[in-house]
Amino acid sequence: MACTPVILDGGISTELEERGFHIQGDPLWSARILYTNPNAVKDAHYRFLQCGSDVITTVTYQASIEGFTKYLGLKPEDAEDLLASGVRLAKDSVADFMGSCLTADRKVPLVAGSVGPFGAFLHDGSEYTGVYASSMSVEELKNWHRLQVRCLVAAGVDLLALETIPSLKEAEALVELLREFPDAKAWLSFSCKDTQSISDGNKFAKAVQVANKSPQLVAVGVNCCHPTLVGPLLDSAESCKAANMSWVVYPNSGEGCDPSTGWGTEKGIPFTDLSVEWKERGALWIGGCCGISPADIAQLKGRLTETQKGRKLNTQSY
């Protein structure tokens, strides 16, 4: 594919943990750092920008008004402002980076507002099963997500990252909810359990068809799955994807996660090696999730840039 890929960031929560913050087991996960140490969040964003990210994602995956009022004791209006601060910190990082950038043709990086599934709020691992969706209606799921989406859009995100969505029903709710914000753009990415299915057991191909219903979605894909699942998943749904829809892929590092100790350290197949295959399959938005560091993103960008240059040289030789 001729298009130059858009490089996403990696696991900002992993990066915060590397800097000494305790996140595992916290019901707010990395969103708590917005309250306790906002400068650390800004610095983490900056490190990903330095390593080549074209998009940085806000630390709001596990953020919600209900969560902030319950676990931080904030008033609802203060909780809304704290959620919006995730966007402000990311935008400040972009401004600082561009102010010090020596590359004249560097495009201004985008800020994606992270919207995690309802299961992330439950803090019980159900973002990887979607079991809660069977007892909730589409309207109930829309009502849950509405305030967070409204806060992120009002704060000025460039697009929304509707991510780690485990169920078809929640995807339908988010696609419907997006219509209430007609100027907003987004990508929709699913948590998947195997090479064919999203976490609730529905086929990934069927999930892609749900995404096709929204002209506001710039991409559909997968995140926080094992890197080796990505290629087969894309293949399984290629015939279902609308012609104007791109793939977005940002798997985790593949080591697995223990809730008490975090992500493992033993490296499996380098996801940078697989990224070339994802690009060949049409992935335009490529990055990493949990366990992926700024250094990994630098390697990813280097590998994809090298491949792009090599293809141009081969084309010019004919």
Coordinates of N, CA, C and O in Angstrom, one line a residue, residues 54-205:
D54 N 3.0 10.0 15.7 CA 2.2 11.0 15.0 C 0.9 11.2 15.8 O 0.2 12.2 15.5
V55 N 0.5 10.3 16.7 CA -0.7 10.4 17.5 C -0.4 10.0 18.9 O 0.3 9.0 19.1
I56 N -0.8 10.8 19.9 CA -0.7 10.4 21.3 C -2.1 10.3 21.8 O -3.0 11.1 21.5
T57 N -2.3 9.4 22.7 CA -3.6 9.1 23.3 C -3.7 9.5 24.7 O -2.8 9.2 25.5
T58 N -4.8 10.1 25.1 CA -4.9 10.6 26.4 C -5.0 9.5 27.5 O -5.4 8.4 27.2
V59 N -4.6 9.9 28.7 CA -4.6 8.9 29.8 C -6.0 8.9 30.4 O -6.2 9.1 31.6
T60 N -7.0 8.5 29.6 CA -8.4 8.5 30.0 C -9.1 7.2 29.8 O -10.4 7.1 29.9
Y61 N -8.4 6.2 29.5 CA -9.0 4.9 29.2 C -9.9 4.4 30.3 O -11.0 3.9 30.1
Q62 N -9.4 4.5 31.5 CA -10.2 4.1 32.7 C -10.7 5.2 33.5 O -11.0 5.1 34.7
A63 N -10.9 6.4 32.8 CA -11.4 7.6 33.5 C -12.9 7.7 33.3 O -13.4 7.4 32.2
S64 N -13.6 8.1 34.3 CA -15.0 8.3 34.2 C -15.4 9.3 35.3 O -14.7 9.4 36.3
I65 N -16.5 10.0 35.1 CA -17.0 10.9 36.1 C -17.4 10.1 37.4 O -17.0 10.5 38.5
E66 N -18.0 9.0 37.2 CA -18.4 8.2 38.4 C -17.2 7.6 39.1 O -17.1 7.6 40.3
G67 N -16.1 7.2 38.3 CA -14.9 6.7 38.9 C -14.2 7.8 39.7 O -13.7 7.5 40.8
F68 N -14.1 9.0 39.1 CA -13.4 10.1 39.8 C -14.1 10.5 41.1 O -13.5 10.9 42.1
T69 N -15.5 10.5 41.0 CA -16.2 10.9 42.2 C -16.1 9.9 43.3 O -16.0 10.1 44.5
K70 N -16.1 8.6 42.9 CA -16.1 7.5 43.8 C -14.7 7.3 44.5 O -14.6 7.1 45.7
Y71 N -13.7 7.3 43.7 CA -12.3 7.0 44.2 C -11.5 8.2 44.6 O -10.5 8.0 45.3
L72 N -11.8 9.3 44.1 CA -11.1 10.5 44.5 C -11.9 11.5 45.3 O -11.3 12.5 45.8
G73 N -13.2 11.3 45.5 CA -14.0 12.1 46.3 C -14.3 13.5 45.6 O -14.6 14.4 46.3
L74 N -14.2 13.6 44.3 CA -14.4 14.8 43.6 C -15.9 15.1 43.4 O -16.7 14.2 43.3
K75 N -16.2 16.4 43.3 CA -17.5 16.8 42.8 C -17.6 16.5 41.3 O -16.6 16.5 40.6
P76 N -18.8 16.2 40.8 CA -19.0 15.9 39.4 C -18.3 16.9 38.5 O -17.7 16.6 37.5
E77 N -18.5 18.2 38.8 CA -17.9 19.3 37.9 C -16.4 19.2 37.9 O -15.7 19.5 36.9
D78 N -15.8 18.9 39.1 CA -14.3 18.8 39.2 C -13.9 17.5 38.5 O -12.8 17.4 37.9
A79 N -14.7 16.4 38.6 CA -14.3 15.2 37.9 C -14.3 15.4 36.4 O -13.5 14.9 35.6
E80 N -15.3 16.2 35.9 CA -15.3 16.5 34.4 C -14.1 17.3 34.0 O -13.5 17.1 33.0
D81 N -13.7 18.2 34.9 CA -12.5 19.0 34.5 C -11.2 18.2 34.6 O -10.3 18.4 33.7
L82 N -11.2 17.2 35.5 CA -10.0 16.3 35.6 C -9.9 15.5 34.3 O -8.9 15.3 33.7
L83 N -11.1 15.0 33.8 CA -11.1 14.2 32.6 C -10.6 15.1 31.4 O -9.8 14.6 30.6
A84 N -11.1 16.3 31.4 CA -10.7 17.2 30.3 C -9.2 17.5 30.4 O -8.6 17.8 29.3
S85 N -8.7 17.5 31.6 CA -7.2 17.8 31.7 C -6.3 16.8 31.0 O -5.2 17.1 30.6
G86 N -6.8 15.6 30.8 CA -6.1 14.6 30.0 C -5.8 15.2 28.6 O -4.7 14.9 28.0
V87 N -6.8 15.8 28.0 CA -6.6 16.4 26.7 C -5.7 17.6 26.7 O -4.8 17.8 25.9
R88 N -5.8 18.5 27.7 CA -5.0 19.6 27.9 C -3.5 19.2 28.0 O -2.6 19.8 27.4
L89 N -3.2 18.2 28.8 CA -1.9 17.8 29.0 C -1.3 17.3 27.7 O -0.1 17.6 27.4
A90 N -2.1 16.5 27.0 CA -1.6 16.0 25.7 C -1.3 17.1 24.7 O -0.3 17.1 24.0
K91 N -2.2 18.1 24.6 CA -2.0 19.2 23.7 C -0.8 20.0 24.1 O -0.1 20.5 23.3
D92 N -0.6 20.2 25.4 CA 0.6 20.9 25.9 C 1.9 20.2 25.5 O 2.9 20.9 25.1
S93 N 1.8 18.9 25.6 CA 3.0 18.1 25.2 C 3.3 18.3 23.7 O 4.5 18.5 23.3
V94 N 2.3 18.3 22.9 CA 2.4 18.5 21.5 C 3.0 19.9 21.2 O 3.9 20.1 20.4
A95 N 2.5 20.9 21.9 CA 2.9 22.3 21.7 C 4.4 22.4 22.1 O 5.2 23.0 21.4
D96 N 4.8 21.8 23.2 CA 6.2 21.9 23.6 C 7.1 21.2 22.6 O 8.2 21.6 22.3
F97 N 6.6 20.0 22.2 CA 7.4 19.2 21.2 C 7.6 20.0 19.9 O 8.7 20.1 19.4
M98 N 6.6 20.6 19.4 CA 6.7 21.3 18.1 C 7.5 22.6 18.3 O 8.2 23.0 17.4
G99 N 7.5 23.1 19.5 CA 8.3 24.3 19.7 C 9.8 24.0 19.8 O 10.6 24.9 19.5
S100 N 10.2 22.8 20.1 CA 11.6 22.4 20.1 C 12.0 21.5 18.9 O 13.2 21.1 18.9
C101 N 11.0 21.2 18.1 CA 11.3 20.3 16.9 C 12.2 21.0 15.9 O 11.9 22.1 15.5
L102 N 13.3 20.3 15.5 CA 14.2 20.9 14.5 C 13.9 20.4 13.1 O 14.6 20.8 12.1
T103 N 12.9 19.5 12.9 CA 12.6 19.0 11.6 C 11.5 19.9 11.0 O 10.4 19.9 11.5
A104 N 11.8 20.5 9.9 CA 10.9 21.5 9.3 C 9.7 20.9 8.8 O 8.6 21.6 8.9
D105 N 9.7 19.7 8.3 CA 8.5 19.1 7.7 C 7.7 18.2 8.7 O 6.8 17.5 8.3
R106 N 8.0 18.3 10.0 CA 7.3 17.5 10.9 C 5.9 17.9 11.1 O 5.6 19.1 11.4
K107 N 4.9 17.1 10.8 CA 3.5 17.4 10.9 C 3.1 17.5 12.4 O 3.7 16.8 13.2
V108 N 2.2 18.3 12.7 CA 1.8 18.5 14.1 C 1.0 17.2 14.5 O 0.1 16.8 13.9
P109 N 1.5 16.5 15.6 CA 0.9 15.3 16.0 C -0.5 15.5 16.5 O -0.9 16.6 17.0
L110 N -1.3 14.5 16.3 CA -2.7 14.5 16.8 C -2.9 14.0 18.2 O -2.1 13.2 18.7
V111 N -4.0 14.5 18.8 CA -4.3 14.0 20.2 C -5.6 13.2 20.0 O -6.7 13.7 19.6
A112 N -5.5 11.9 20.4 CA -6.7 11.0 20.4 C -7.2 10.8 21.8 O -6.4 10.5 22.7
G113 N -8.5 11.1 22.0 CA -9.1 10.9 23.3 C -9.5 9.5 23.6 O -10.4 8.9 22.9
S114 N -8.9 8.8 24.6 CA -9.1 7.4 24.8 C -10.5 7.2 25.5 O -10.8 7.8 26.6
V115 N -11.3 6.4 25.0 CA -12.6 6.0 25.5 C -12.5 4.4 25.7 O -12.6 3.7 24.7
G116 N -12.4 4.0 26.9 CA -12.3 2.5 27.1 C -13.7 2.0 27.3 O -14.7 2.7 27.4
P117 N -13.9 0.7 27.3 CA -15.2 0.0 27.5 C -15.7 0.1 28.9 O -15.0 0.5 29.8
F118 N -17.0 -0.1 29.1 CA -17.6 -0.1 30.4 C -16.8 -1.1 31.3 O -16.7 -0.9 32.5
G119 N -16.3 -2.2 30.8 CA -15.6 -3.2 31.5 C -14.4 -2.6 32.2 O -13.9 -3.1 33.3
A120 N -13.8 -1.6 31.6 CA -12.6 -1.0 32.3 C -13.0 -0.3 33.6 O -12.3 -0.4 34.6
F121 N -14.2 0.3 33.6 CA -14.7 0.9 34.9 C -14.9 -0.2 35.9 O -14.7 0.0 37.1
L122 N -15.5 -1.3 35.5 CA -15.8 -2.4 36.4 C -14.5 -2.9 37.1 O -14.6 -3.5 38.2
H123 N -13.4 -2.8 36.4 CA -12.1 -3.2 36.9 C -12.1 -4.7 37.3 O -11.6 -5.0 38.4
D124 N -12.6 -5.5 36.5 CA -12.7 -6.9 36.8 C -12.2 -7.8 35.6 O -12.4 -9.0 35.6
G125 N -11.5 -7.2 34.6 CA -11.0 -7.9 33.5 C -12.1 -8.1 32.4 O -11.8 -8.8 31.4
S126 N -13.3 -7.6 32.6 CA -14.3 -7.9 31.6 C -14.2 -7.1 30.3 O -15.0 -7.3 29.4
E127 N -13.2 -6.2 30.2 CA -13.0 -5.6 28.9 C -12.4 -6.6 27.9 O -12.2 -6.4 26.7
Y128 N -12.0 -7.8 28.5 CA -11.5 -8.9 27.6 C -12.5 -10.1 27.5 O -12.1 -11.1 27.1
T129 N -13.7 -9.8 28.0 CA -14.8 -10.8 27.8 C -16.1 -10.2 27.3 O -16.8 -10.9 26.5
G130 N -16.4 -9.0 27.7 CA -17.6 -8.3 27.3 C -18.8 -8.9 28.0 O -20.0 -8.7 27.5
V131 N -18.7 -9.7 29.0 CA -19.8 -10.4 29.6 C -20.9 -9.5 30.1 O -22.1 -9.8 30.1
Y132 N -20.5 -8.3 30.6 CA -21.5 -7.4 31.1 C -22.5 -6.9 30.1 O -23.6 -6.5 30.4
A133 N -22.2 -7.0 28.8 CA -23.1 -6.4 27.8 C -24.4 -7.2 27.7 O -25.4 -6.7 27.3
S134 N -24.4 -8.5 28.1 CA -25.6 -9.3 28.0 C -26.7 -8.8 28.9 O -27.8 -9.1 28.7
S135 N -26.3 -8.1 30.0 CA -27.3 -7.6 30.9 C -27.5 -6.1 30.8 O -28.2 -5.5 31.6
M136 N -27.0 -5.5 29.7 CA -27.1 -4.0 29.5 C -27.7 -3.8 28.1 O -27.5 -4.6 27.2
S137 N -28.5 -2.8 28.0 CA -29.1 -2.4 26.7 C -28.1 -1.5 25.9 O -27.2 -0.9 26.5
V138 N -28.4 -1.3 24.6 CA -27.6 -0.4 23.9 C -27.7 1.0 24.5 O -26.7 1.8 24.6
E139 N -28.9 1.4 24.9 CA -29.2 2.7 25.4 C -28.4 2.9 26.7 O -27.9 4.0 27.0
E140 N -28.4 1.9 27.6 CA -27.6 2.0 28.8 C -26.1 2.2 28.5 O -25.5 2.9 29.2
L141 N -25.6 1.5 27.6 CA -24.2 1.6 27.2 C -23.9 3.0 26.6 O -22.9 3.6 26.9
K142 N -24.8 3.5 25.8 CA -24.7 4.9 25.3 C -24.7 5.9 26.4 O -23.9 6.8 26.5
N143 N -25.6 5.7 27.4 CA -25.7 6.6 28.5 C -24.4 6.7 29.3 O -24.0 7.7 29.9
W144 N -23.8 5.5 29.5 CA -22.6 5.4 30.2 C -21.5 6.2 29.6 O -20.7 6.9 30.2
H145 N -21.3 6.0 28.3 CA -20.2 6.6 27.5 C -20.4 8.1 27.2 O -19.4 8.8 26.9
R146 N -21.6 8.6 27.2 CA -21.9 9.9 26.7 C -21.1 11.0 27.4 O -20.6 11.9 26.7
L147 N -21.1 11.0 28.7 CA -20.5 12.2 29.4 C -19.0 12.2 29.1 O -18.4 13.2 28.9
Q148 N -18.3 11.0 29.1 CA -16.9 11.0 28.8 C -16.6 11.5 27.4 O -15.7 12.3 27.2
V149 N -17.4 11.0 26.4 CA -17.2 11.5 25.1 C -17.4 13.0 25.0 O -16.6 13.7 24.3
R150 N -18.5 13.5 25.6 CA -18.8 14.9 25.6 C -17.6 15.7 26.2 O -17.2 16.7 25.6
C151 N -17.0 15.3 27.3 CA -15.9 16.0 27.9 C -14.7 16.0 27.0 O -14.1 17.1 26.8
L152 N -14.4 14.9 26.4 CA -13.2 14.8 25.5 C -13.4 15.7 24.2 O -12.5 16.4 23.8
V153 N -14.6 15.6 23.6 CA -14.8 16.4 22.4 C -14.8 17.9 22.8 O -14.2 18.7 22.1
A154 N -15.4 18.3 23.9 CA -15.4 19.7 24.3 C -14.0 20.2 24.6 O -13.7 21.4 24.4
A155 N -13.1 19.3 25.1 CA -11.8 19.7 25.4 C -10.9 19.8 24.2 O -9.8 20.3 24.3
G156 N -11.4 19.4 23.0 CA -10.7 19.7 21.8 C -9.8 18.6 21.2 O -8.9 18.8 20.5
V157 N -10.2 17.3 21.5 CA -9.4 16.2 20.9 C -9.5 16.3 19.4 O -10.5 16.7 18.8
D158 N -8.5 15.8 18.7 CA -8.5 15.7 17.3 C -9.4 14.5 16.8 O -10.0 14.6 15.7
L159 N -9.4 13.5 17.5 CA -10.3 12.3 17.3 C -10.4 11.5 18.5 O -9.7 11.7 19.5
L160 N -11.4 10.6 18.5 CA -11.6 9.7 19.7 C -11.0 8.3 19.4 O -11.1 7.8 18.3
A161 N -10.4 7.7 20.4 CA -10.0 6.3 20.3 C -10.9 5.5 21.1 O -10.8 5.4 22.3
L162 N -11.9 4.9 20.4 CA -12.9 4.0 21.1 C -12.2 2.6 21.1 O -12.2 1.9 20.1
E163 N -11.6 2.3 22.2 CA -10.6 1.2 22.2 C -10.9 0.0 23.2 O -11.6 0.2 24.2
T164 N -10.3 -1.1 22.8 CA -10.4 -2.3 23.6 C -11.9 -2.7 23.8 O -12.3 -3.2 24.9
I165 N -12.7 -2.5 22.8 CA -14.1 -2.8 22.9 C -14.3 -4.3 22.7 O -14.0 -4.9 21.7
P166 N -14.9 -5.0 23.7 CA -15.0 -6.4 23.7 C -16.3 -7.0 23.1 O -16.3 -8.2 22.8
S167 N -17.3 -6.2 22.9 CA -18.6 -6.8 22.5 C -19.2 -6.0 21.3 O -19.0 -4.8 21.1
L168 N -20.0 -6.7 20.5 CA -20.7 -6.2 19.4 C -21.7 -5.1 19.9 O -21.9 -4.1 19.3
K169 N -22.4 -5.4 21.0 CA -23.4 -4.5 21.5 C -22.8 -3.2 21.9 O -23.3 -2.1 21.6
E170 N -21.6 -3.2 22.5 CA -21.0 -1.9 22.9 C -20.5 -1.2 21.7 O -20.6 0.1 21.7
A171 N -20.0 -1.9 20.7 CA -19.6 -1.2 19.5 C -20.8 -0.5 18.8 O -20.7 0.6 18.3
E172 N -22.0 -1.2 18.8 CA -23.2 -0.6 18.2 C -23.6 0.7 19.0 O -24.0 1.7 18.4
A173 N -23.4 0.6 20.3 CA -23.8 1.7 21.2 C -22.9 2.9 20.8 O -23.3 4.1 20.7
L174 N -21.6 2.7 20.7 CA -20.6 3.7 20.4 C -20.8 4.3 19.0 O -20.7 5.6 18.8
V175 N -21.1 3.5 18.1 CA -21.4 4.0 16.7 C -22.7 4.9 16.7 O -22.7 6.0 16.1
E176 N -23.7 4.5 17.5 CA -24.9 5.3 17.6 C -24.6 6.6 18.3 O -25.0 7.7 17.9
L177 N -23.8 6.5 19.4 CA -23.5 7.7 20.2 C -22.7 8.7 19.4 O -22.9 9.9 19.6
L178 N -21.8 8.2 18.6 CA -21.0 9.1 17.8 C -21.8 10.1 16.9 O -21.4 11.2 16.7
R179 N -23.0 9.7 16.5 CA -23.9 10.6 15.7 C -24.3 11.8 16.5 O -24.7 12.8 15.9
E180 N -24.3 11.7 17.8 CA -24.6 12.9 18.6 C -23.6 14.0 18.6 O -23.8 15.1 19.1
F181 N -22.4 13.6 18.1 CA -21.3 14.5 18.0 C -20.8 14.6 16.6 O -19.7 14.0 16.2
P182 N -21.6 15.2 15.7 CA -21.4 15.0 14.2 C -20.1 15.6 13.7 O -19.6 15.2 12.6
D183 N -19.4 16.4 14.5 CA -18.1 16.9 14.0 C -16.9 16.1 14.5 O -15.8 16.4 14.1
A184 N -17.2 15.1 15.3 CA -16.1 14.3 15.8 C -15.8 13.1 14.9 O -16.6 12.5 14.2
K185 N -14.5 12.8 14.8 CA -13.9 11.7 14.1 C -13.4 10.7 15.2 O -13.1 11.1 16.3
A186 N -13.3 9.4 14.8 CA -12.9 8.4 15.7 C -12.3 7.2 15.0 O -12.5 7.0 13.8
W187 N -11.6 6.4 15.8 CA -11.4 5.0 15.3 C -12.0 4.1 16.4 O -12.3 4.5 17.5
L188 N -12.3 2.9 15.9 CA -13.0 1.9 16.8 C -12.1 0.6 16.7 O -11.9 0.0 15.7
S189 N -11.6 0.2 17.9 CA -10.7 -1.0 17.9 C -11.2 -1.9 19.0 O -11.7 -1.5 20.1
F190 N -11.1 -3.2 18.7 CA -11.7 -4.3 19.5 C -10.6 -5.1 20.2 O -9.5 -5.2 19.8
S191 N -11.0 -5.6 21.4 CA -10.2 -6.6 22.1 C -10.7 -8.0 21.5 O -11.9 -8.2 21.3
C192 N -9.7 -8.8 21.1 CA -10.0 -10.1 20.4 C -9.4 -11.3 21.2 O -8.4 -11.2 21.8
K193 N -10.1 -12.4 21.1 CA -9.7 -13.6 21.8 C -9.0 -14.6 21.0 O -8.3 -15.5 21.5
D194 N -9.2 -14.6 19.6 CA -8.5 -15.5 18.8 C -8.4 -14.9 17.4 O -8.6 -13.7 17.2
T195 N -8.0 -15.7 16.4 CA -7.7 -15.1 15.0 C -9.0 -14.8 14.2 O -8.9 -14.3 13.1
Q196 N -10.1 -15.1 14.8 CA -11.4 -14.8 14.1 C -12.4 -14.0 14.9 O -13.3 -13.4 14.3
S197 N -12.2 -13.9 16.2 CA -13.3 -13.4 17.0 C -12.9 -12.3 18.0 O -11.8 -12.3 18.5
I198 N -13.9 -11.4 18.2 CA -13.7 -10.4 19.3 C -14.0 -11.1 20.6 O -14.4 -12.3 20.6
S199 N -13.8 -10.4 21.7 CA -13.8 -11.0 23.0 C -15.1 -11.7 23.4 O -15.1 -12.6 24.2
D200 N -16.2 -11.1 22.9 CA -17.5 -11.7 23.3 C -17.9 -12.9 22.4 O -19.0 -13.5 22.6
G201 N -17.0 -13.3 21.5 CA -17.3 -14.5 20.7 C -17.8 -14.2 19.3 O -17.8 -15.1 18.4
N202 N -18.3 -13.0 19.0 CA -18.7 -12.6 17.7 C -17.5 -12.5 16.8 O -16.4 -12.2 17.2
K203 N -17.8 -12.8 15.5 CA -16.7 -12.7 14.5 C -16.2 -11.3 14.3 O -17.0 -10.3 14.3
F204 N -15.0 -11.1 14.2 CA -14.4 -9.8 13.9 C -15.0 -9.2 12.7 O -15.2 -8.0 12.6
A205 N -15.2 -10.0 11.7 CA -15.8 -9.6 10.4 C -17.1 -8.9 10.7 O -17.5 -7.9 10.0

